[in-house]
Coordinates of C-alpha atoms in Angstrom, one line a residue:
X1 CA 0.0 0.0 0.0
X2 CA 1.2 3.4 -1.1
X3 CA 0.6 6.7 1.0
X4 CA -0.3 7.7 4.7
X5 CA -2.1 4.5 5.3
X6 CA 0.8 2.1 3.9
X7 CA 3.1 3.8 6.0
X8 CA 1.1 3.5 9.2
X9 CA 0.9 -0.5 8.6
X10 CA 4.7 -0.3 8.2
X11 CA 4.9 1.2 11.4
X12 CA 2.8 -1.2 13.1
X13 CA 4.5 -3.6 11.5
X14 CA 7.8 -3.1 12.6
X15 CA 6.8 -2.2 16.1
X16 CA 4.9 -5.7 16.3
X17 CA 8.5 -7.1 14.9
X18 CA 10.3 -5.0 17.8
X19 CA 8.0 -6.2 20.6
X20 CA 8.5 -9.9 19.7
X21 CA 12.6 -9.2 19.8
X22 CA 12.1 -7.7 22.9
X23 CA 10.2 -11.0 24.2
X24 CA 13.0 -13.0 22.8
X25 CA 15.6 -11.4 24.5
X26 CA 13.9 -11.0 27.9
X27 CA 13.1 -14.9 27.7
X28 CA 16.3 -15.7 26.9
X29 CA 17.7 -14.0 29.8
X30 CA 15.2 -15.3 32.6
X31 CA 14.8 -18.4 31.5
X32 CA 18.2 -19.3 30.4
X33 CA 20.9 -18.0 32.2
X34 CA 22.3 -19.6 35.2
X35 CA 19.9 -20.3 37.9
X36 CA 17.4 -23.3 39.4
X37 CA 14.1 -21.1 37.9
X38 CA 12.0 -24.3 39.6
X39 CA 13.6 -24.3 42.7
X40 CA 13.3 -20.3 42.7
X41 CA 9.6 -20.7 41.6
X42 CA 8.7 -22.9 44.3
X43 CA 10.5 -22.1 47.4
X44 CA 13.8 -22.9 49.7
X45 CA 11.4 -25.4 51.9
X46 CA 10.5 -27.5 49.2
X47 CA 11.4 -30.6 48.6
X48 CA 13.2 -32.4 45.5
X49 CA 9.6 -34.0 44.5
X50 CA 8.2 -30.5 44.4
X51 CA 10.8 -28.9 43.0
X52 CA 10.8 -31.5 40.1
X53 CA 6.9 -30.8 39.7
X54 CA 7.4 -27.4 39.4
X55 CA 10.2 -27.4 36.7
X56 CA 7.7 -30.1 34.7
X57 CA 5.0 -27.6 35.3
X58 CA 7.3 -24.9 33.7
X59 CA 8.0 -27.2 31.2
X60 CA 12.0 -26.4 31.7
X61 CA 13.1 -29.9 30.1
X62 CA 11.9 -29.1 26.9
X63 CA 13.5 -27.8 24.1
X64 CA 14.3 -24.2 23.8
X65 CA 11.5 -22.9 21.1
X66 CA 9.1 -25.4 23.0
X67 CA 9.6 -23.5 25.8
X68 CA 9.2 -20.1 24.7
X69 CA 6.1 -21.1 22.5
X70 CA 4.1 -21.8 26.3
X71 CA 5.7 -18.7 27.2
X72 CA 3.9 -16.8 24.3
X73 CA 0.7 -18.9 25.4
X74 CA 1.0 -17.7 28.5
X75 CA 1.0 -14.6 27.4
X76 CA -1.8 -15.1 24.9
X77 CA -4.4 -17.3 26.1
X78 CA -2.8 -17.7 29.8
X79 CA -1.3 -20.6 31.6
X80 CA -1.1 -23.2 34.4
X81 CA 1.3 -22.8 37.0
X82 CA 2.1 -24.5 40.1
X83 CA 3.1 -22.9 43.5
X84 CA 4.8 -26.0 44.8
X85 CA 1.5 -27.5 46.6
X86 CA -1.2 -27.1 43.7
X87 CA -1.7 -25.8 40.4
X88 CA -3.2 -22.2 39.8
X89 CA -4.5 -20.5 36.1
X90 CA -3.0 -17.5 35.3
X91 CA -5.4 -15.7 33.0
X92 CA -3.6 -13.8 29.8
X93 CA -2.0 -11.5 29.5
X94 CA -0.1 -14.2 32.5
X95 CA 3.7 -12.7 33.2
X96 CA 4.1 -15.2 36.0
X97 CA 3.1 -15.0 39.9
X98 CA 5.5 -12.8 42.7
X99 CA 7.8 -15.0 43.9
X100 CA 7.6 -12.8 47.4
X101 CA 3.8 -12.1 47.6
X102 CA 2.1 -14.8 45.8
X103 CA 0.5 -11.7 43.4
X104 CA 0.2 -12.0 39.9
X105 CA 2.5 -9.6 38.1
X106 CA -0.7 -8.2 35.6
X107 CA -2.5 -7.7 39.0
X108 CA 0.7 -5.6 40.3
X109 CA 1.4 -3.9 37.0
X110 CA -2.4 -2.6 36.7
X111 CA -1.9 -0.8 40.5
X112 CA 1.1 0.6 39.7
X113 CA 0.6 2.1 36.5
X114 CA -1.8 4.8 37.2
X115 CA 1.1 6.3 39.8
X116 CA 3.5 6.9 36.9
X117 CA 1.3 7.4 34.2
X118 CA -0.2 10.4 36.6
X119 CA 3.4 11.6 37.3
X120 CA 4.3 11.4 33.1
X121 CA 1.7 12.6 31.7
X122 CA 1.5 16.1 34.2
X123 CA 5.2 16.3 34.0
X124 CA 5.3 15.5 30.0
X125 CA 2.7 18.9 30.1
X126 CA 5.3 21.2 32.0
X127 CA 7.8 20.3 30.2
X128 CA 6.7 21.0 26.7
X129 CA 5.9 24.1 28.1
X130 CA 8.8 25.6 29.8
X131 CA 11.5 23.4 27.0
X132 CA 9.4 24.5 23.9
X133 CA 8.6 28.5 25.5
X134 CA 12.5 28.6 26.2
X135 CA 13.8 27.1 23.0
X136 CA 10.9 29.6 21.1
X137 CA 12.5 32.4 23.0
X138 CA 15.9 31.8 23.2
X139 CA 15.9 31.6 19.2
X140 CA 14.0 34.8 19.1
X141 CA 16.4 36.4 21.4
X142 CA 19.6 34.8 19.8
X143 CA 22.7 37.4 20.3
X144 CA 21.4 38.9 23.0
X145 CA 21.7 38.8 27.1
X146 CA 18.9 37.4 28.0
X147 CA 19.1 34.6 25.1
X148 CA 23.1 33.7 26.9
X149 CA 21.2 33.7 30.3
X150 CA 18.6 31.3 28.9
X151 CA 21.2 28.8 27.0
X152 CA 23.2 28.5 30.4
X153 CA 20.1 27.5 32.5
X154 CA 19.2 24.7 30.0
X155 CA 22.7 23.4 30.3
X156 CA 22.4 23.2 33.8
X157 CA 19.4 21.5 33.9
X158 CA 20.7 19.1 31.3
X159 CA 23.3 18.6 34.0
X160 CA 21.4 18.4 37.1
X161 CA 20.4 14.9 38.5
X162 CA 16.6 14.8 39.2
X163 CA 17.3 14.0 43.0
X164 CA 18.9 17.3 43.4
X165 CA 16.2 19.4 41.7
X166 CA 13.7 17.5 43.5
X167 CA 15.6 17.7 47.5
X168 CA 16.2 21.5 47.0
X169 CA 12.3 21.6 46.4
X170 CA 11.3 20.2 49.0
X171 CA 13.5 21.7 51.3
X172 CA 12.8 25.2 49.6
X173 CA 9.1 24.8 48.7
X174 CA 7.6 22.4 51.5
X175 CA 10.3 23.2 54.5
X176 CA 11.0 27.0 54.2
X177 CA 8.0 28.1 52.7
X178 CA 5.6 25.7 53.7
X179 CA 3.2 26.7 50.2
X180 CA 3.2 22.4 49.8
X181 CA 2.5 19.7 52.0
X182 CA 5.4 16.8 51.8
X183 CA 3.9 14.5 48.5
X184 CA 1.8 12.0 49.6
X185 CA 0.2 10.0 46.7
X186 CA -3.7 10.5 46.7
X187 CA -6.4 9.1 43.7
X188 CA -7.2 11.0 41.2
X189 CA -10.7 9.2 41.9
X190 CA -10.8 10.3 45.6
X191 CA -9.6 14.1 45.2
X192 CA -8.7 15.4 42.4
X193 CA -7.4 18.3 43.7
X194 CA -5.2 16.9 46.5
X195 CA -4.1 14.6 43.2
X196 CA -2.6 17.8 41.4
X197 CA -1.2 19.6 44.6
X198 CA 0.8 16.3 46.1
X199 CA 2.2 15.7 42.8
X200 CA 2.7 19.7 41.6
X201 CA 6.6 18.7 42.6
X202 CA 7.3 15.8 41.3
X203 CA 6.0 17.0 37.9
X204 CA 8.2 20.3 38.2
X205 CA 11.6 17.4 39.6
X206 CA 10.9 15.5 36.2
X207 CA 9.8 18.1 34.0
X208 CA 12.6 20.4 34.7
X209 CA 15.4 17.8 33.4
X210 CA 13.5 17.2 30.4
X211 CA 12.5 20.4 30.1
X212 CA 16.1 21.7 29.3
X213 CA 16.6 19.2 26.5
X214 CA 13.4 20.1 24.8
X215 CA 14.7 23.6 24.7
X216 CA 18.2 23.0 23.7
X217 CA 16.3 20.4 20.6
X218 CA 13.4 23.9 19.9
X219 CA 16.3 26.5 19.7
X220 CA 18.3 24.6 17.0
X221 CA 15.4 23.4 15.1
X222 CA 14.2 27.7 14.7
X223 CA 17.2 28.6 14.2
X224 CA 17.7 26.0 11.1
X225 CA 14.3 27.1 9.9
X226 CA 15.2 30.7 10.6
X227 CA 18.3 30.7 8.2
X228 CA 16.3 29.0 5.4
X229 CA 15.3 30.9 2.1
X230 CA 11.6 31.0 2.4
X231 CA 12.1 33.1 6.1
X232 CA 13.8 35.5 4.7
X233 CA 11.4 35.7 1.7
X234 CA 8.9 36.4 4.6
X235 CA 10.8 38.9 6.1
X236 CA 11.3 40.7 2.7
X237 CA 7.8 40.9 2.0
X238 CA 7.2 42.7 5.5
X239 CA 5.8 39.6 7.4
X240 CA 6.3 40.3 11.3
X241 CA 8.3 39.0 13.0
X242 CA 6.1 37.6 15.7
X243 CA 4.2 35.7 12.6
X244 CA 7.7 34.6 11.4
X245 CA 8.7 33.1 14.5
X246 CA 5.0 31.4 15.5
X247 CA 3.5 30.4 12.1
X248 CA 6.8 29.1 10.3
X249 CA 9.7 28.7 12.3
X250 CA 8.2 26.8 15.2
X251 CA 6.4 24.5 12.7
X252 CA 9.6 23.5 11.9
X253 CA 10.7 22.9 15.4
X254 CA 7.4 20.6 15.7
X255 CA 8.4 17.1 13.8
X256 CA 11.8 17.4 16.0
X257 CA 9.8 18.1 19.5
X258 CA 7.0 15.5 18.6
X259 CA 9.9 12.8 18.1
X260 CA 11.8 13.6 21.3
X261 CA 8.5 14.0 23.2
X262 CA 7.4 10.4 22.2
X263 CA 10.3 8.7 23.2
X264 CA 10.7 10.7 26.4
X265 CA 7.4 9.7 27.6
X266 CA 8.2 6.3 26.4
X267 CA 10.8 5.7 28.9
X268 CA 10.0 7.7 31.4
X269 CA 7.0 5.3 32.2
X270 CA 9.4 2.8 33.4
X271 CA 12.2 5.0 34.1
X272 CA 11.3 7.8 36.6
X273 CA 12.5 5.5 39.2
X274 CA 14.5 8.4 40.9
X275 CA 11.7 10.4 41.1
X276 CA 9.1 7.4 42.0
X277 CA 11.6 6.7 44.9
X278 CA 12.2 10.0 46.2
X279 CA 9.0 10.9 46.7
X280 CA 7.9 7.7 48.2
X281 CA 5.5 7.4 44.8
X282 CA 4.4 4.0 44.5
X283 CA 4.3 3.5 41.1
X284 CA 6.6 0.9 38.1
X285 CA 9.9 2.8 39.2
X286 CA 9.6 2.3 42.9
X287 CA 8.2 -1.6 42.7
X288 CA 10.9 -2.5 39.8
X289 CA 13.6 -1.5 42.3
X290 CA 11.9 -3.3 45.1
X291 CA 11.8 -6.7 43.0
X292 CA 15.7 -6.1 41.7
X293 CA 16.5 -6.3 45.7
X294 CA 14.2 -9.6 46.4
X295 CA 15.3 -10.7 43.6
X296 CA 11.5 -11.1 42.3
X297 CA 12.4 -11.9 38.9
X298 CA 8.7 -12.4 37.2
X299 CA 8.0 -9.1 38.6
X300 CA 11.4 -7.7 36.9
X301 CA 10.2 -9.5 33.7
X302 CA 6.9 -8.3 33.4
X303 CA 7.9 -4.6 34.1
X304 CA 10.6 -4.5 32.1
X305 CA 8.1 -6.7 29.2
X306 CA 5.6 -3.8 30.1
X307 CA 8.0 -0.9 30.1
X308 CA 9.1 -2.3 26.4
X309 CA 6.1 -2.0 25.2
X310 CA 5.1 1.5 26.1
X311 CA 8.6 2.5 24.5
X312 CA 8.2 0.8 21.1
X313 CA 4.2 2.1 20.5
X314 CA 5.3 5.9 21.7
X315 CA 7.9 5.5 19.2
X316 CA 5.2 4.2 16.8
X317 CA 2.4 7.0 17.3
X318 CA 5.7 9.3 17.4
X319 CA 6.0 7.9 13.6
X320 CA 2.8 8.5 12.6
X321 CA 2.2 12.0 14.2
X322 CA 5.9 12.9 12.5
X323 CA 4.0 12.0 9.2
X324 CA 1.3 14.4 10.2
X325 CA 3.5 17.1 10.8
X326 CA 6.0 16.6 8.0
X327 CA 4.1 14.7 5.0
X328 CA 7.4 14.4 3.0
X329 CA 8.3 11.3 5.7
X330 CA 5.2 9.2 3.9
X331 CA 7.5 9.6 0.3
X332 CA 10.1 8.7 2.1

């Protein structure tokens, strides 16, 4: 197929390619590096008869595709697992049971992932805000004082760790001031407003790191546009140069912001763990670093599984909305 809708199937298609790679690779690593999986699975107090059950009920003496194919299943259409004692479904999508809680991981993945989608998606808001503003302004100001003053903030941002930015706030902002309360993580479904205000800093912790690289990405982007033939054809004819800088240059600045932002968002899903932790935010970030010390592996598995995912389909709807910004990527 030729065109916008060919091009979206290709990039559905390669991000279904991408996913099962991903699936591949995190299989081969749980399931095949060192380590008794069974004897993990079912416990130190079991015995060999048990464990032996346990490793036939994983199906860990069969070959190595037969193997990932019930792992796919289990993913699919679910699976049967056994907890040493009896055998339990796991209805799909099944990533496995907790090892320390007895929890199924979809179970812990679905409480979890309304935390850091809220802290993302407010943060991902500020930050296109304050990164694009700046980049818009520093262009427009190029030369000048306040454009220097501008550039040296986003480079420090760029090299600020998000635990700093986020200690001096709370220090500054809930200890000297007193304007916040110390975040404590409340339902958007129980108070929406006590929602926004205990999470107003770590939005402005997150969004201030990314912030600065969506500024240093806006100011380039203008002022490539802004040396271009058809801006100063603008400027020639008496255009303003407000309208120059809003209506063409920034449009320019949008396929390279919409890119960045996609993939930002992407891993920040799974990555704000810094944040998650700092804040006491109980969200993927905080639980992935609570299964790497208990070494809960399905729980490491099906965030890092889930994490994957929300990377490769932001890159994909970062394709597509590209496409929609620049239609000359469809020809490509």
């Amino acid at each position: 197929m030729n065109g916008f809708p060919g091009f979206v199937l290709r990039r559905l298609a390669g991000a279904v390619v991408t996913l099962f790679v991903l699936s591949v690779i995190i299989y081969v690593v749980f399931y095949v590096t060192p380590g008794n999986v069974a004897q993990i699975t079912c416990g130190p107090r079991c015995s060999p008869a048990q464990v032996h059950q346990v490793a036939q009920q994983l199906h860990l003496d069969d070959p190595l595709y037969v193997r990932y194919w019930h792992f796919l299943q289990g993913v699919f259409v679910g699976q049967d697992y056994s907890t040493g004692t009896s055998v339990e479904h796991c209805a799909a999508p099944c990533l496995g049971q907790s090892y320390q809680t007895g929890r199924e991981v979809t179970d812990i993945i679905w409480a979890k992932l309304p935390v850091s989608f809220s802290l993302v998606l407010g943060a991902m808001v500020i930050w296109l805000l304050l990164g694009v503003g700046t980049g818009v302004l520093s262009a427009w100001r190029r030369g000048r004082l306040s454009e220097r003053v501008l550039t040296a903030v986003t480079l420090a941002g760029v090299a600020t760790p998000v635990f700093v930015i986020g200690l001096v706030l709370m220090i500054v902002v809930c200890g000297e001031l007193q304007l916040l309360p110390f975040p404590q993580y409340v339902n958007f479904t129980d108070d929406p407003e006590q929602w926004a205000w205990n999470l107003l800093l770590p939005w402005l912790s997150l969004a201030l790191i990314e912030a600065a690289g969506f500024a240093r990405l806006t100011r380039a982007s203008m002022l490539e546009t802004l040396a271009e033939d058809h801006i100063r054809t603008f400027r020639a004819y008496g255009v303003g140069e407000r309208a120059v800088i809003v209506r063409h240059a920034l449009r320019g600045a949008t396929a390279s912001v919409i890119a960045l932002n996609a993939v930002t968002v992407g891993s920040a899903v799974g990555g704000a763990v810094l944040t998650e932790s700092l804040f006491g935010l109980p969200g993927i970030g905080q639980e992935l670093v609570r299964a790497v010390k208990v070494v809960d592996l399905p729980v490491v598995v099906g965030m890092v599984l889930v994490t994957g995912f929300f990377v490769v389909l932001a890159n994909a709807v970062a394709d597509v909305l590209y496409a929609v910004a620049d239609r000359r990527v469809v020809l490509a």
